[in-house]
mmCIF file of C-alpha atoms in Angstrom:
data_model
loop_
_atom_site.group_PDB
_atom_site.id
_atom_site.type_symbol
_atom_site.label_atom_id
_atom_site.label_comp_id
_atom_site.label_asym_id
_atom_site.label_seq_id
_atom_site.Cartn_x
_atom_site.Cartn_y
_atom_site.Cartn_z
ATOM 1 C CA UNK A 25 -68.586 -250.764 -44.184
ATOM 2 C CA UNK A 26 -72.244 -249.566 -45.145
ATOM 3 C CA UNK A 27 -74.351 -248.052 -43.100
ATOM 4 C CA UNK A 28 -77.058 -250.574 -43.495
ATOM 5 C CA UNK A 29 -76.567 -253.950 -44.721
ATOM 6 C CA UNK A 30 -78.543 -256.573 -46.097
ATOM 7 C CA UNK A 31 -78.268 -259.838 -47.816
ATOM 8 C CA UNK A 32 -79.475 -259.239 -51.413
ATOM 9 C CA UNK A 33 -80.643 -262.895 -51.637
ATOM 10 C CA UNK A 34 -82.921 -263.806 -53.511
ATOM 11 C CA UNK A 35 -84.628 -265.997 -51.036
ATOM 12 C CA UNK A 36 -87.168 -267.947 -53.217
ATOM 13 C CA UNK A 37 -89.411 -270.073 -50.759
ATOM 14 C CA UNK A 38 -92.657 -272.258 -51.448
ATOM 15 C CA UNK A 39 -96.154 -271.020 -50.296
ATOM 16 C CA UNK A 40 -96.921 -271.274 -46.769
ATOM 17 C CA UNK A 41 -92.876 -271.006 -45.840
ATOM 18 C CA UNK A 42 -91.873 -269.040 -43.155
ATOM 19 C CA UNK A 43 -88.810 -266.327 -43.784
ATOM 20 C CA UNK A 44 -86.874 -264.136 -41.755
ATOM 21 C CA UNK A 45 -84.530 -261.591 -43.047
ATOM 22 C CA UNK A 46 -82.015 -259.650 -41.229
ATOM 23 C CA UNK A 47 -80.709 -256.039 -41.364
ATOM 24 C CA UNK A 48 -77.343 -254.895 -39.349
ATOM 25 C CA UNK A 49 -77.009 -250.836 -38.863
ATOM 26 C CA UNK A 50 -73.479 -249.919 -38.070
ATOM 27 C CA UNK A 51 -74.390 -246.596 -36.422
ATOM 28 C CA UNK A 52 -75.248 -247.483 -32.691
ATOM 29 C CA UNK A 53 -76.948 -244.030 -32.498
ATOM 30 C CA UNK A 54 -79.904 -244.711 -34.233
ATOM 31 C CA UNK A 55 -82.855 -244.297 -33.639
ATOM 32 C CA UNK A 56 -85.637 -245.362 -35.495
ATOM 33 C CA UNK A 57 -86.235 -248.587 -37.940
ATOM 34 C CA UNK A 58 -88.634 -249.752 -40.685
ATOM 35 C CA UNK A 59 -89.268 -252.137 -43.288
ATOM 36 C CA UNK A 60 -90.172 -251.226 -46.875
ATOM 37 C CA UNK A 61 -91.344 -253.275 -49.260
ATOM 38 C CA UNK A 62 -90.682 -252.163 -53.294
ATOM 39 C CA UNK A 63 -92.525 -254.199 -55.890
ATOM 40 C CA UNK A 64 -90.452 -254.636 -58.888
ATOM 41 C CA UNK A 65 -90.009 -251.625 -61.551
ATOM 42 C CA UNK A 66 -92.450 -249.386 -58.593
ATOM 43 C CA UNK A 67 -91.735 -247.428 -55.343
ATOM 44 C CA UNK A 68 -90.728 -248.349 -52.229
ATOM 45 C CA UNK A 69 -93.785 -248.070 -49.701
ATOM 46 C CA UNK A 70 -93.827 -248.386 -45.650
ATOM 47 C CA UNK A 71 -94.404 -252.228 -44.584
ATOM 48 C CA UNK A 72 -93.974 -251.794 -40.653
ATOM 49 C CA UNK A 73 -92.296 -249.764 -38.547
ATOM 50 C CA UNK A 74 -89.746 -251.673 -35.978
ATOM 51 C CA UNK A 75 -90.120 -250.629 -32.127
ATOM 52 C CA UNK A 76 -87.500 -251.958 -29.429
ATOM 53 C CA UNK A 77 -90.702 -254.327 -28.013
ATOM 54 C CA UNK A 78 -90.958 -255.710 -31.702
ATOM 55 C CA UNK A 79 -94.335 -255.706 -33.602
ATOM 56 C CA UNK A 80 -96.424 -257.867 -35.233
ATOM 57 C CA UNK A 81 -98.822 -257.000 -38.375
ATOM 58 C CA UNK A 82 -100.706 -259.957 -39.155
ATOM 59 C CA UNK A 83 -98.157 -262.495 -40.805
ATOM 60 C CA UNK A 84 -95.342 -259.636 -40.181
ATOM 61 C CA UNK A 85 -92.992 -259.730 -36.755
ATOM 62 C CA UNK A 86 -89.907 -257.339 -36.823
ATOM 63 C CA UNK A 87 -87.636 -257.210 -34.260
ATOM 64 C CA UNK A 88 -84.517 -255.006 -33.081
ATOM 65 C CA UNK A 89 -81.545 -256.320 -31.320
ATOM 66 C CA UNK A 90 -80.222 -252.752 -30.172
ATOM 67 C CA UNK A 91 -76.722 -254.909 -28.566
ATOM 68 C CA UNK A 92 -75.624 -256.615 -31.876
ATOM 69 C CA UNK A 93 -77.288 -253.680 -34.011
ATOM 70 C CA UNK A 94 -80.085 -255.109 -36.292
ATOM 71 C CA UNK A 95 -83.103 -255.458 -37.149
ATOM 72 C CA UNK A 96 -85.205 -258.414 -38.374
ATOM 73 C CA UNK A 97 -88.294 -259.312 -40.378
ATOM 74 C CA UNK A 98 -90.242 -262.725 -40.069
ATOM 75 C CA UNK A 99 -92.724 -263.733 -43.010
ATOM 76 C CA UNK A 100 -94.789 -266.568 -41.670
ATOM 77 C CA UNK A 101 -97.035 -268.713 -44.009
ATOM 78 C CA UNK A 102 -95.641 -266.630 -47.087
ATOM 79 C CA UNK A 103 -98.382 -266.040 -50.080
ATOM 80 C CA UNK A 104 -97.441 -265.287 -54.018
ATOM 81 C CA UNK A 105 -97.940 -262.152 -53.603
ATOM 82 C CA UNK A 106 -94.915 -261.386 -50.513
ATOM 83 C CA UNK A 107 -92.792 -261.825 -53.890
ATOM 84 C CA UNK A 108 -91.363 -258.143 -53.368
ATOM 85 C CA UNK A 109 -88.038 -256.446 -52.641
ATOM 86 C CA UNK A 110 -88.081 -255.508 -48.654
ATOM 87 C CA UNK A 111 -85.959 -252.704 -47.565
ATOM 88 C CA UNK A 112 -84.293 -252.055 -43.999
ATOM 89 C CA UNK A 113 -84.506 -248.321 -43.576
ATOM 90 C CA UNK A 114 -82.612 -246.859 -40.254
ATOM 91 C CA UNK A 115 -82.934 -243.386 -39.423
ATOM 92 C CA UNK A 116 -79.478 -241.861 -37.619
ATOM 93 C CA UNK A 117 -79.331 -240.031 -34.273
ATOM 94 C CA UNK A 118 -79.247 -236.500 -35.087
ATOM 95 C CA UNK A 119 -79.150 -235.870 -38.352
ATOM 96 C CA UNK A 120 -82.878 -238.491 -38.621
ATOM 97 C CA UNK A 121 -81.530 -239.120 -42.466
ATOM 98 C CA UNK A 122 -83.625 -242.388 -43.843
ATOM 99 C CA UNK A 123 -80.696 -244.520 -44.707
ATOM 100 C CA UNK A 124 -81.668 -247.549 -46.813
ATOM 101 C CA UNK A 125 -80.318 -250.820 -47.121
ATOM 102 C CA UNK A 126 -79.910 -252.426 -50.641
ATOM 103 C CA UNK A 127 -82.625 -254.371 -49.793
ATOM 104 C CA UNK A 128 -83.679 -258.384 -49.432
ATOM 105 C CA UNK A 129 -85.767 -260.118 -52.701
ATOM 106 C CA UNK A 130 -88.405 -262.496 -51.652
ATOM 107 C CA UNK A 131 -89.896 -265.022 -54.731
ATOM 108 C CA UNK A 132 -92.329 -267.437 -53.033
ATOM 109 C CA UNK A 133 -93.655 -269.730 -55.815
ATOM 110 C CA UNK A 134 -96.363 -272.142 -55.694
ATOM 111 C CA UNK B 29 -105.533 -237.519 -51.276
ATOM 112 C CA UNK B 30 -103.033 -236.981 -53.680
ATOM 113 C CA UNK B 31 -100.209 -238.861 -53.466
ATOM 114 C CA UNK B 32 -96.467 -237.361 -54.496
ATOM 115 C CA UNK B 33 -96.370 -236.511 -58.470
ATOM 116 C CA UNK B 34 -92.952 -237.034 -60.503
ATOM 117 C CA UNK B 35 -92.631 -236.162 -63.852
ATOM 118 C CA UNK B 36 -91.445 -237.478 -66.717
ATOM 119 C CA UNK B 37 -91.443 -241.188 -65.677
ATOM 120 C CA UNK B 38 -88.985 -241.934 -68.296
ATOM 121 C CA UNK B 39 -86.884 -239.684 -69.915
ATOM 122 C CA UNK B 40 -83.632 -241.037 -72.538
ATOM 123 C CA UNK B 41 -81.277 -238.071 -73.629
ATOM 124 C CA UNK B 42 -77.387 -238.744 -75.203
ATOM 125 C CA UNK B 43 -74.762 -237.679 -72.739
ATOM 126 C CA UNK B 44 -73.538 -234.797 -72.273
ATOM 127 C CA UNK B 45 -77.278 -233.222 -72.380
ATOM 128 C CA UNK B 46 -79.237 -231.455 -69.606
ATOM 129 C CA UNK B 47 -82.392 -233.230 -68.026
ATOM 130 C CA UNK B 48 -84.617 -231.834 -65.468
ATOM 131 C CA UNK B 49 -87.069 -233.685 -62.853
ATOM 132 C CA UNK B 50 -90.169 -232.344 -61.650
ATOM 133 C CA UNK B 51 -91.811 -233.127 -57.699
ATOM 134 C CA UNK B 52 -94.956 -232.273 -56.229
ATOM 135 C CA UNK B 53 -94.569 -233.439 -52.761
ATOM 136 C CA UNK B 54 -98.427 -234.067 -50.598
ATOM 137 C CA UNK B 55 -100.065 -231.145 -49.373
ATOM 138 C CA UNK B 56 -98.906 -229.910 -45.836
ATOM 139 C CA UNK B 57 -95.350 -231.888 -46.261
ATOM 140 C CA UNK B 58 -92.796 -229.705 -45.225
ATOM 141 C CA UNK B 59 -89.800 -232.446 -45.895
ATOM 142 C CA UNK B 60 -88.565 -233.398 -49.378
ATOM 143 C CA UNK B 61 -86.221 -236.031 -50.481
ATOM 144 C CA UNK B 62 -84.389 -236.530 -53.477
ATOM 145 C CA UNK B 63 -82.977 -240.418 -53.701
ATOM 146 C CA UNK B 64 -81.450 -241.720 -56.695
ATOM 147 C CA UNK B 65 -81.859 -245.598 -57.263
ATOM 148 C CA UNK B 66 -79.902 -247.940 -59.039
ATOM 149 C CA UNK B 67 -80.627 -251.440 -60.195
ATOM 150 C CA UNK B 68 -80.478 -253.945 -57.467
ATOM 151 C CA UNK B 69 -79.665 -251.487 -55.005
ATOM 152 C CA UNK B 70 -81.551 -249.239 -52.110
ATOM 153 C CA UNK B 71 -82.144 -245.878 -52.788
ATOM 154 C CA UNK B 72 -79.392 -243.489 -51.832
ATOM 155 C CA UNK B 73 -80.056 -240.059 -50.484
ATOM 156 C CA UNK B 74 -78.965 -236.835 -53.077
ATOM 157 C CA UNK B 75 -80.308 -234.084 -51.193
ATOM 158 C CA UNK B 76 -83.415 -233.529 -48.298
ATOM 159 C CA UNK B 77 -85.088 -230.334 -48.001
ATOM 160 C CA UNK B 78 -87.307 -229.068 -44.831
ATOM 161 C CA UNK B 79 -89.505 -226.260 -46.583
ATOM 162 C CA UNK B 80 -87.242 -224.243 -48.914
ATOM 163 C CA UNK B 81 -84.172 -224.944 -47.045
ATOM 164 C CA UNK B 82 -81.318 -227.914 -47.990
ATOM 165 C CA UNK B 83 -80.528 -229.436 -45.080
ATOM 166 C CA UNK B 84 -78.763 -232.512 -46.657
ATOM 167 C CA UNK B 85 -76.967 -232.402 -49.652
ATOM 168 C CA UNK B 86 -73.554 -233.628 -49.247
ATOM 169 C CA UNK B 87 -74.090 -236.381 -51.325
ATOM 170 C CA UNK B 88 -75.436 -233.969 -53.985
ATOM 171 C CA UNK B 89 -72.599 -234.371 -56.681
ATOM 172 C CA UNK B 90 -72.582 -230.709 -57.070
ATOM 173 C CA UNK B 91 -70.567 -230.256 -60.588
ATOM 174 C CA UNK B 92 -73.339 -231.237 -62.465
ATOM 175 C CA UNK B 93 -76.468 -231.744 -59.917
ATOM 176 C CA UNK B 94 -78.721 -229.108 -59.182
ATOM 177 C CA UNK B 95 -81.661 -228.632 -56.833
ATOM 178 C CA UNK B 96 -84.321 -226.082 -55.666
ATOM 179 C CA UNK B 97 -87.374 -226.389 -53.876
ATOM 180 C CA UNK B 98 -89.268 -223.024 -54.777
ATOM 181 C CA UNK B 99 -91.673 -222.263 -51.584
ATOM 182 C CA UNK B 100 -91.112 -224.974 -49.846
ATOM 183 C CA UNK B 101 -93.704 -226.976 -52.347
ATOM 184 C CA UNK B 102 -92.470 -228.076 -55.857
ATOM 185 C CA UNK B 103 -88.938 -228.938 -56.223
ATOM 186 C CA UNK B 104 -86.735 -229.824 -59.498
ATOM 187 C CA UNK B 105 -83.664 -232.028 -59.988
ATOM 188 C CA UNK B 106 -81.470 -231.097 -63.033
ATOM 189 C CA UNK B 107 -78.445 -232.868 -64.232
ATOM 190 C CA UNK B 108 -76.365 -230.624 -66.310
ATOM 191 C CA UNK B 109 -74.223 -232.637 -68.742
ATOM 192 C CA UNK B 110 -75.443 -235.705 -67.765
ATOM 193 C CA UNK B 111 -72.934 -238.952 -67.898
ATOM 194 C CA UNK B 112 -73.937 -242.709 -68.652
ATOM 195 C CA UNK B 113 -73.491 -243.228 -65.077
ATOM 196 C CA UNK B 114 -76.189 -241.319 -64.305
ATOM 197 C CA UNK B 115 -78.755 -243.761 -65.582
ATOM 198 C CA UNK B 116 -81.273 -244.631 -63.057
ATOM 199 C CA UNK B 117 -84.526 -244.205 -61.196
ATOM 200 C CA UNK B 118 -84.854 -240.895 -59.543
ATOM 201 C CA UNK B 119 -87.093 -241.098 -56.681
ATOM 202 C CA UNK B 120 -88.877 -237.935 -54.520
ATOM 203 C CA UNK B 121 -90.568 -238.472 -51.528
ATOM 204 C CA UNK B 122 -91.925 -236.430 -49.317
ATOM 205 C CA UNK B 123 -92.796 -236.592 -45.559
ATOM 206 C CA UNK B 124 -94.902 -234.709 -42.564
ATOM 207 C CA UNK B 125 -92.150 -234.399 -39.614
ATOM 208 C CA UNK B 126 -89.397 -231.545 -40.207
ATOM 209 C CA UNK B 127 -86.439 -231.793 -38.155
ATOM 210 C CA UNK B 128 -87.661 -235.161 -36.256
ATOM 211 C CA UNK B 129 -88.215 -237.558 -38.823
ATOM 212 C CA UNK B 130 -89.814 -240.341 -37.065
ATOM 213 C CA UNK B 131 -93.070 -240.474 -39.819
ATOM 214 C CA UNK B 132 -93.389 -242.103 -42.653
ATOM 215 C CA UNK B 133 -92.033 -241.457 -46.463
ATOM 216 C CA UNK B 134 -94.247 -241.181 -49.555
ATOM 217 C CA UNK B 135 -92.522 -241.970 -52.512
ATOM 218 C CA UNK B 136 -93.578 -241.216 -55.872
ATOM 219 C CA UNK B 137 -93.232 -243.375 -59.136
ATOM 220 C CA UNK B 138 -89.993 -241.956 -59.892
ATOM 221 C CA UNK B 139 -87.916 -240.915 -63.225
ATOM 222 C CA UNK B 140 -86.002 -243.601 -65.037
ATOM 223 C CA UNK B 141 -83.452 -241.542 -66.619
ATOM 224 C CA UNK B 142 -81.331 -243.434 -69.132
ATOM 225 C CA UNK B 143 -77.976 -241.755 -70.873
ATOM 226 C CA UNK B 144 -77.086 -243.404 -73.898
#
């Protein structure tokens, strides 16, 4: 089993949709969570960063569920331009190596 | 501020040939990462550095991957022969916190590397 896991998709979803996406860690010891989002053929850059409370950034929630072990995103009224790979990143207990998942592809079309 | 500076961004060699990648991490960033990234998938760690030390690298294959990270600034990535498998997008980033990493990571643009 991976470390991180996410469902590839891709999730294609009309303007103004709301999304969620979900991430499952299998390393209870973890200790710290964020989102990335990679545009195609660039790098990966930081989206959010996921506290226990949850956060919220404008359209972006994330949320952790620390008891079944992952982590979720929620896209509300989605725009052209969320079209993007996101990427769970969890960082381990310990050794605080950024493990990421394979990541979740978003096309919202008009 | 600068961001983090790979070079080349694309580089195509014949197997069995040595290739080299080039990282200038941001100023005052005392962690450096080495992921390798292959289409469709998340980047995978090769090897993290905190200043000139490797404190990650067991998924470094070390028969024909090399690292260094010269005082604790500039690092290089060489692959020495390299196989067709190895095609892919080598990625450095670089971050503030040392031996908590709780921060954020700067990636740069990457290397495409592709082995014909």
């Amino acid at each position: 089993r991976k470390e991180v896991e996410q469902d590839p998709g891709p999730f294609n979803v009309p303007e103004g949709a709301t999304v969620a996406f979900n991430c499952t860690y299998s390393n209870s010891a973890s200790q710290s969570f964020f989102w990335y989002r990679q545009d195609c053929r660039k790098e990966p850059k930081l989206l959010m960063s996921v506290y226990s409370s949850g956060n919220e950034d404008g359209r972006f929630t994330a949320q952790l569920n620390r008891a079944s072990q992952y982590i979720s995103l929620l896209i509300r009224d989605s725009k052209l331009s969320d079209s993007a790979t996101y990427l769970c990143v969890v960082l381990a207990g310990g050794s605080y190596i950024p493990t990421f998942g394979r990541g979740t592809s978003l096309i919202v079309h008009p | 501020e600068a961001g983090v500076v790979q070079s080349p961004r694309y580089k195509i060699i014949e197997k069995k040939q040595p290739v080299a990648f080039w990282c200038n991490p941001i100023s005052g960033h005392n962690t450096l990462y080495w992921y390798l990234q292959n289409l469709g998938q998340g980047p995978e760690l090769l090897i993290r550095y905190e200043n000139e030390e490797a404190v990650d690298d067991s998924q470094l294959p070390k028969d024909r991957f090399s690292a260094e990270r010269l005082k604790g600034v500039d690092s290089t990535l060489k692959i020495q022969p390299a196989e067709l498998g190895d095609s892919a997008v080598y990625l450095c980033a670089s971050s503030k916190d040392t031996s908590r990493n709780t921060g954020e990571l700067f990636f740069g643009e990457g290397s495409r590397l592709t082995v014909l």
